[in-house]
Amino acid sequence: MTISAAHPARHLLRAKDLADARFRDPLDVPALARAAHVSPAHFSREFKRAFGETPHQYLLTRRLERAAELLRNTDWTVAEICARVGLSSVGSFTTSFGRAYGQSPTAYRSAHPPLVQAWIPTCLVQAHARPQSSTFREDSRARSR
Amino acid sequence: MLKALTHLQIWVEDQDEALAFYTDKLGMEVREDFTNPEAGDFRWLSVGVPGQDVSIALLAVPGPPMVDEETGAQIRAVLAKGMAGGLVFSTDDCKADFEELKSRGVEFAQEPNEGWYGIDAGFRDPSGNQARMAQLNP
């Protein structure tokens, strides 16, 4: 795949797309950096400059958005949903979910029964449903790694 | 009153590259390809899905005199960040088309996703324009 005269953000977009496509997998920031062909040392800073949030924030909120959708539309357990969105710790997931949505996963599920829907392109639904990411304590931990 | 939508337009970084992508990889046909030497060699290039009248104009990201350098750079940045395009195509078999297009080198941002509505998948053109194909349930 070749990209001519690519704007620097075009490479970073590949990492963002990878987070969208592979959030179920054990992705981490170094894997995203490889997709963007940027050294891990520069990747997070360049990603944030282009998209306004760190790659860790983006990946986490993508996973939380998907988890919220599964809570609304399936009867899977919280642990199962946690695993299905690529997170390994139910405790961390519950904490992050609470920060993003202001309630626990089970309370969120009770408050949000499935809706009767019309089709909207999936990427738009997912992009608009993604929670704000500015208050995640996980970022400070991720930066320190 | 308005009769029909005949063209929509997207910006591309490189028209030759875009033409190859939309024809060779996506299977579209060239509708118009005209360069006007009296307008700074402006190239009006459009493609379309065979059998459908709507054409997609693939226009080069502009610079002066159409827009100032800063505006051109802003358009280029929006493209590169993946926030332009928004084309949606229909397909009879999303999964088969995904495999075929992927084998041709199309860059997918989302693999086929099954939902209550059917199956859809998302891809990008070389400039970063987003596009989707959807196999919706009847």
Tab-separated table of C-alpha atoms in Angstrom:
chain	number	residue	atom	x	y	z
A	1	MET	CA	0.000	0.000	0.000
A	2	THR	CA	1.553	3.326	-0.984
A	3	ILE	CA	0.524	6.812	-0.058
A	4	SER	CA	1.918	9.643	-2.122
A	5	ALA	CA	2.917	12.975	-0.627
A	6	ALA	CA	1.297	11.933	2.593
A	7	HIS	CA	0.461	14.482	5.241
A	8	PRO	CA	2.072	13.404	8.542
A	9	ALA	CA	-1.344	12.789	10.074
A	10	ARG	CA	-2.162	10.268	7.339
A	11	HIS	CA	0.241	7.791	8.950
A	12	LEU	CA	-1.174	8.467	12.387
A	13	LEU	CA	-4.649	7.832	11.014
A	14	ARG	CA	-3.597	4.223	10.388
A	15	ALA	CA	-3.011	3.812	14.101
A	16	LYS	CA	-6.399	5.355	14.875
A	17	ASP	CA	-8.051	3.040	12.363
A	18	LEU	CA	-6.230	0.087	13.890
A	19	ALA	CA	-7.626	0.996	17.321
A	20	ASP	CA	-11.104	1.102	15.793
A	21	ALA	CA	-10.702	-2.186	13.960
A	22	ARG	CA	-8.744	-4.235	16.489
A	23	PHE	CA	-9.882	-2.936	19.869
A	24	ARG	CA	-10.854	-6.513	20.800
A	25	ASP	CA	-7.221	-7.621	20.547
A	26	PRO	CA	-4.547	-7.007	23.172
A	27	LEU	CA	-3.416	-3.824	21.440
A	28	ASP	CA	-1.083	-1.452	23.192
A	29	VAL	CA	0.517	1.854	22.340
A	30	PRO	CA	3.708	0.308	20.842
A	31	ALA	CA	1.530	-1.744	18.462
A	32	LEU	CA	-0.305	1.401	17.397
A	33	ALA	CA	3.027	3.182	16.905
A	34	ARG	CA	4.159	0.411	14.592
A	35	ALA	CA	1.025	0.829	12.482
A	36	ALA	CA	1.800	4.522	12.116
A	37	HIS	CA	5.485	3.848	11.353
A	38	VAL	CA	6.408	6.271	14.104
A	39	SER	CA	8.837	5.544	16.921
A	40	PRO	CA	7.070	4.844	20.210
A	41	ALA	CA	8.975	7.729	21.766
A	42	HIS	CA	7.309	10.254	19.463
A	43	PHE	CA	4.067	8.491	18.708
A	44	SER	CA	1.900	9.518	21.655
A	45	ARG	CA	2.868	13.161	21.339
A	46	GLU	CA	2.291	13.234	17.578
A	47	PHE	CA	-1.010	11.392	17.912
A	48	LYS	CA	-2.252	13.846	20.514
A	49	ARG	CA	-1.149	16.778	18.384
A	50	ALA	CA	-3.158	15.420	15.449
A	51	PHE	CA	-6.254	14.118	17.203
A	52	GLY	CA	-6.377	15.961	20.525
A	53	GLU	CA	-6.028	12.949	22.812
A	54	THR	CA	-3.415	10.318	23.501
A	55	PRO	CA	-3.565	6.954	21.715
A	56	HIS	CA	-4.181	5.302	25.066
A	57	GLN	CA	-7.180	7.557	25.686
A	58	TYR	CA	-8.482	6.888	22.206
A	59	LEU	CA	-8.174	3.116	22.500
A	60	LEU	CA	-9.705	3.034	25.958
A	61	THR	CA	-12.694	5.170	25.001
A	62	ARG	CA	-13.206	3.113	21.852
A	63	ARG	CA	-13.361	0.008	24.059
A	64	LEU	CA	-15.719	1.655	26.517
A	65	GLU	CA	-18.019	2.787	23.744
A	66	ARG	CA	-18.172	-0.750	22.406
A	67	ALA	CA	-18.759	-2.080	25.922
A	68	ALA	CA	-21.646	0.344	26.406
A	69	GLU	CA	-23.194	-0.853	23.167
A	70	LEU	CA	-22.896	-4.474	24.271
A	71	LEU	CA	-24.397	-3.652	27.670
A	72	ARG	CA	-27.381	-2.046	25.956
A	73	ASN	CA	-27.940	-4.707	23.348
A	74	THR	CA	-26.835	-8.072	24.782
A	75	ASP	CA	-27.360	-10.037	27.976
A	76	TRP	CA	-23.666	-10.940	28.267
A	77	THR	CA	-22.062	-10.639	31.691
A	78	VAL	CA	-19.885	-7.657	32.536
A	79	ALA	CA	-16.854	-9.957	32.668
A	80	GLU	CA	-17.629	-11.321	29.229
A	81	ILE	CA	-18.083	-7.844	27.786
A	82	CYS	CA	-14.853	-6.715	29.405
A	83	ALA	CA	-12.990	-9.517	27.661
A	84	ARG	CA	-14.776	-8.960	24.360
A	85	VAL	CA	-13.611	-5.345	24.145
A	86	GLY	CA	-9.995	-6.269	24.757
A	87	LEU	CA	-9.686	-5.459	28.465
A	88	SER	CA	-8.313	-8.001	30.911
A	89	SER	CA	-9.208	-6.539	34.309
A	90	VAL	CA	-12.875	-6.373	35.242
A	91	GLY	CA	-12.005	-4.094	38.141
A	92	SER	CA	-10.201	-1.572	35.933
A	93	PHE	CA	-12.947	-1.809	33.349
A	94	THR	CA	-15.630	-1.077	35.933
A	95	THR	CA	-13.656	1.881	37.259
A	96	SER	CA	-13.021	3.318	33.800
A	97	PHE	CA	-16.609	2.759	32.763
A	98	GLY	CA	-17.836	4.557	35.858
A	99	ARG	CA	-15.655	7.560	35.118
A	100	ALA	CA	-16.833	7.722	31.537
A	101	TYR	CA	-20.547	7.102	32.023
A	102	GLY	CA	-21.101	8.134	35.632
A	103	GLN	CA	-22.500	4.780	36.684
A	104	SER	CA	-21.491	1.159	36.934
A	105	PRO	CA	-21.868	-1.151	33.925
A	106	THR	CA	-24.841	-2.909	35.522
A	107	ALA	CA	-26.560	0.359	36.423
A	108	TYR	CA	-25.909	1.627	32.901
A	109	ARG	CA	-27.486	-1.514	31.457
A	110	SER	CA	-30.586	-1.124	33.604
A	111	ALA	CA	-30.974	2.500	32.550
A	112	HIS	CA	-30.483	1.897	28.820
A	113	PRO	CA	-32.754	-0.745	27.292
A	114	PRO	CA	-32.247	-1.531	23.584
A	115	LEU	CA	-33.639	1.090	21.212
A	116	VAL	CA	-35.655	0.645	18.060
A	117	GLN	CA	-33.153	1.911	15.511
A	118	ALA	CA	-32.746	3.007	11.938
A	119	TRP	CA	-29.490	2.231	10.157
A	120	ILE	CA	-26.809	4.888	10.443
A	121	PRO	CA	-23.303	4.169	9.118
A	122	THR	CA	-21.564	2.275	11.908
A	123	CYS	CA	-18.490	4.491	11.986
A	124	LEU	CA	-20.648	7.558	12.687
A	125	VAL	CA	-22.554	5.845	15.483
A	126	GLN	CA	-19.348	4.658	17.106
A	127	ALA	CA	-17.601	8.011	16.723
A	128	HIS	CA	-20.462	9.993	18.244
A	129	ALA	CA	-21.067	7.514	21.059
A	130	ARG	CA	-17.454	7.421	22.259
A	131	PRO	CA	-17.157	8.944	25.753
A	132	GLN	CA	-15.015	11.976	26.528
A	133	SER	CA	-11.554	10.944	27.586
A	134	SER	CA	-10.043	13.770	29.596
A	135	THR	CA	-10.401	12.314	33.072
A	136	PHE	CA	-8.929	8.844	32.828
A	137	ARG	CA	-6.368	8.122	35.497
A	138	GLU	CA	-5.123	5.243	33.349
A	139	ASP	CA	-3.343	7.766	31.147
A	140	SER	CA	-0.958	8.836	33.837
A	141	ARG	CA	-0.153	5.188	34.447
A	142	ALA	CA	0.276	4.524	30.737
A	143	ARG	CA	2.627	7.472	30.336
A	144	SER	CA	4.795	6.226	33.142
A	145	ARG	CA	5.340	2.849	31.518
B	1	MET	CA	-37.336	22.202	-9.058
B	2	LEU	CA	-34.228	20.115	-8.582
B	3	LYS	CA	-34.308	17.016	-10.700
B	4	ALA	CA	-31.484	14.718	-9.696
B	5	LEU	CA	-28.192	14.584	-7.859
B	6	THR	CA	-25.564	14.129	-10.557
B	7	HIS	CA	-22.237	14.842	-8.819
B	8	LEU	CA	-20.738	14.985	-5.400
B	9	GLN	CA	-17.172	16.031	-4.779
B	10	ILE	CA	-14.308	14.963	-2.573
B	11	TRP	CA	-10.790	16.351	-2.221
B	12	VAL	CA	-7.840	14.098	-3.021
B	13	GLU	CA	-4.115	14.548	-2.542
B	14	ASP	CA	-3.148	13.114	-5.925
B	15	GLN	CA	-5.669	12.786	-8.747
B	16	ASP	CA	-3.774	10.099	-10.657
B	17	GLU	CA	-3.466	8.011	-7.516
B	18	ALA	CA	-7.155	8.553	-6.732
B	19	LEU	CA	-8.151	7.646	-10.281
B	20	ALA	CA	-6.243	4.382	-10.074
B	21	PHE	CA	-7.808	3.617	-6.711
B	22	TYR	CA	-11.412	4.281	-7.689
B	23	THR	CA	-11.157	2.527	-11.052
B	24	ASP	CA	-8.604	-0.278	-10.697
B	25	LYS	CA	-9.355	-1.178	-7.083
B	26	LEU	CA	-13.011	-0.242	-6.611
B	27	GLY	CA	-14.102	-1.001	-10.172
B	28	MET	CA	-15.611	2.380	-11.015
B	29	GLU	CA	-15.604	3.954	-14.442
B	30	VAL	CA	-14.213	7.311	-15.530
B	31	ARG	CA	-16.993	9.768	-16.267
B	32	GLU	CA	-15.095	12.977	-16.999
B	33	ASP	CA	-11.404	13.819	-17.204
B	34	PHE	CA	-10.748	17.270	-18.579
B	35	THR	CA	-7.872	19.650	-17.902
B	36	ASN	CA	-8.500	23.322	-18.580
B	37	PRO	CA	-5.299	25.201	-19.519
B	38	GLU	CA	-7.153	28.510	-19.208
B	39	ALA	CA	-7.836	27.785	-15.548
B	40	GLY	CA	-4.353	26.976	-14.365
B	41	ASP	CA	-4.583	23.413	-15.696
B	42	PHE	CA	-7.480	22.699	-13.376
B	43	ARG	CA	-8.447	19.060	-13.859
B	44	TRP	CA	-12.082	18.077	-13.617
B	45	LEU	CA	-12.018	14.350	-12.924
B	46	SER	CA	-15.003	12.240	-12.011
B	47	VAL	CA	-15.798	8.562	-11.620
B	48	GLY	CA	-18.941	6.587	-10.954
B	49	VAL	CA	-20.320	3.174	-10.224
B	50	PRO	CA	-21.223	1.460	-13.524
B	51	GLY	CA	-24.960	1.553	-14.027
B	52	GLN	CA	-25.566	4.493	-11.705
B	53	ASP	CA	-25.769	8.124	-12.819
B	54	VAL	CA	-24.213	9.790	-9.779
B	55	SER	CA	-20.585	10.804	-10.314
B	56	ILE	CA	-17.903	11.487	-7.732
B	57	ALA	CA	-15.643	14.392	-8.656
B	58	LEU	CA	-12.094	13.745	-7.464
B	59	LEU	CA	-10.658	17.233	-7.115
B	60	ALA	CA	-7.107	18.040	-6.108
B	61	VAL	CA	-6.715	19.801	-2.777
B	62	PRO	CA	-6.762	23.457	-3.866
B	63	GLY	CA	-4.234	26.207	-3.343
B	64	PRO	CA	-3.969	29.772	-4.610
B	65	PRO	CA	-5.789	31.388	-6.348
B	66	MET	CA	-8.801	29.291	-5.338
B	67	VAL	CA	-7.899	29.386	-1.661
B	68	ASP	CA	-4.934	30.719	0.288
B	69	GLU	CA	-2.124	28.403	1.332
B	70	GLU	CA	-3.383	28.178	4.903
B	71	THR	CA	-6.833	27.040	3.834
B	72	GLY	CA	-5.303	24.446	1.523
B	73	ALA	CA	-3.211	23.157	4.407
B	74	GLN	CA	-6.309	22.948	6.595
B	75	ILE	CA	-8.140	20.899	3.965
B	76	ARG	CA	-5.111	18.633	3.640
B	77	ALA	CA	-4.989	18.137	7.408
B	78	VAL	CA	-8.695	17.304	7.640
B	79	LEU	CA	-8.231	14.738	4.869
B	80	ALA	CA	-5.194	13.171	6.525
B	81	LYS	CA	-6.991	12.950	9.857
B	82	GLY	CA	-9.720	10.897	8.217
B	83	MET	CA	-12.522	13.399	8.650
B	84	ALA	CA	-13.497	13.821	5.016
B	85	GLY	CA	-15.303	11.711	2.487
B	86	GLY	CA	-18.298	9.932	3.855
B	87	LEU	CA	-19.138	7.881	0.779
B	88	VAL	CA	-21.556	4.996	1.330
B	89	PHE	CA	-21.937	2.243	-1.232
B	90	SER	CA	-24.348	-0.666	-1.279
B	91	THR	CA	-23.251	-4.233	-1.857
B	92	ASP	CA	-24.970	-7.591	-2.223
B	93	ASP	CA	-22.204	-9.432	-0.382
B	94	CYS	CA	-20.185	-7.340	2.034
B	95	LYS	CA	-17.916	-10.133	3.197
B	96	ALA	CA	-17.024	-11.295	-0.314
B	97	ASP	CA	-16.411	-7.735	-1.474
B	98	PHE	CA	-14.280	-7.131	1.602
B	99	GLU	CA	-12.071	-10.076	0.712
B	100	GLU	CA	-11.861	-9.032	-2.921
B	101	LEU	CA	-11.101	-5.382	-2.223
B	102	LYS	CA	-8.623	-6.266	0.486
B	103	SER	CA	-6.798	-8.528	-1.963
B	104	ARG	CA	-6.548	-5.532	-4.277
B	105	GLY	CA	-4.862	-3.497	-1.555
B	106	VAL	CA	-7.784	-1.446	-0.292
B	107	GLU	CA	-7.092	-0.160	3.222
B	108	PHE	CA	-9.943	-1.168	5.531
B	109	ALA	CA	-10.608	0.803	8.683
B	110	GLN	CA	-13.305	-1.623	9.764
B	111	GLU	CA	-13.770	-5.231	8.782
B	112	PRO	CA	-17.298	-6.482	8.070
B	113	ASN	CA	-19.458	-5.794	11.082
B	114	GLU	CA	-22.704	-7.690	11.534
B	115	GLY	CA	-25.600	-5.949	13.224
B	116	TRP	CA	-29.355	-5.994	13.303
B	117	TYR	CA	-29.314	-3.960	10.085
B	118	GLY	CA	-27.070	-6.288	8.068
B	119	ILE	CA	-23.326	-6.106	7.430
B	120	ASP	CA	-21.128	-3.103	6.742
B	121	ALA	CA	-17.435	-2.356	6.504
B	122	GLY	CA	-15.353	0.784	6.270
B	123	PHE	CA	-12.370	1.641	4.121
B	124	ARG	CA	-10.288	4.618	3.084
B	125	ASP	CA	-9.002	5.955	-0.178
B	126	PRO	CA	-5.298	6.826	-0.441
B	127	SER	CA	-5.953	10.401	0.697
B	128	GLY	CA	-7.782	9.279	3.826
B	129	ASN	CA	-11.349	9.857	2.662
B	130	GLN	CA	-13.663	7.524	4.504
B	131	ALA	CA	-16.052	5.257	2.672
B	132	ARG	CA	-18.308	2.395	3.632
B	133	MET	CA	-20.071	-0.439	1.942
B	134	ALA	CA	-23.263	-1.796	3.406
B	135	GLN	CA	-25.280	-4.926	2.814
B	136	LEU	CA	-28.534	-3.950	4.476
B	137	ASN	CA	-31.224	-6.433	5.356
B	138	PRO	CA	-34.356	-6.154	3.223
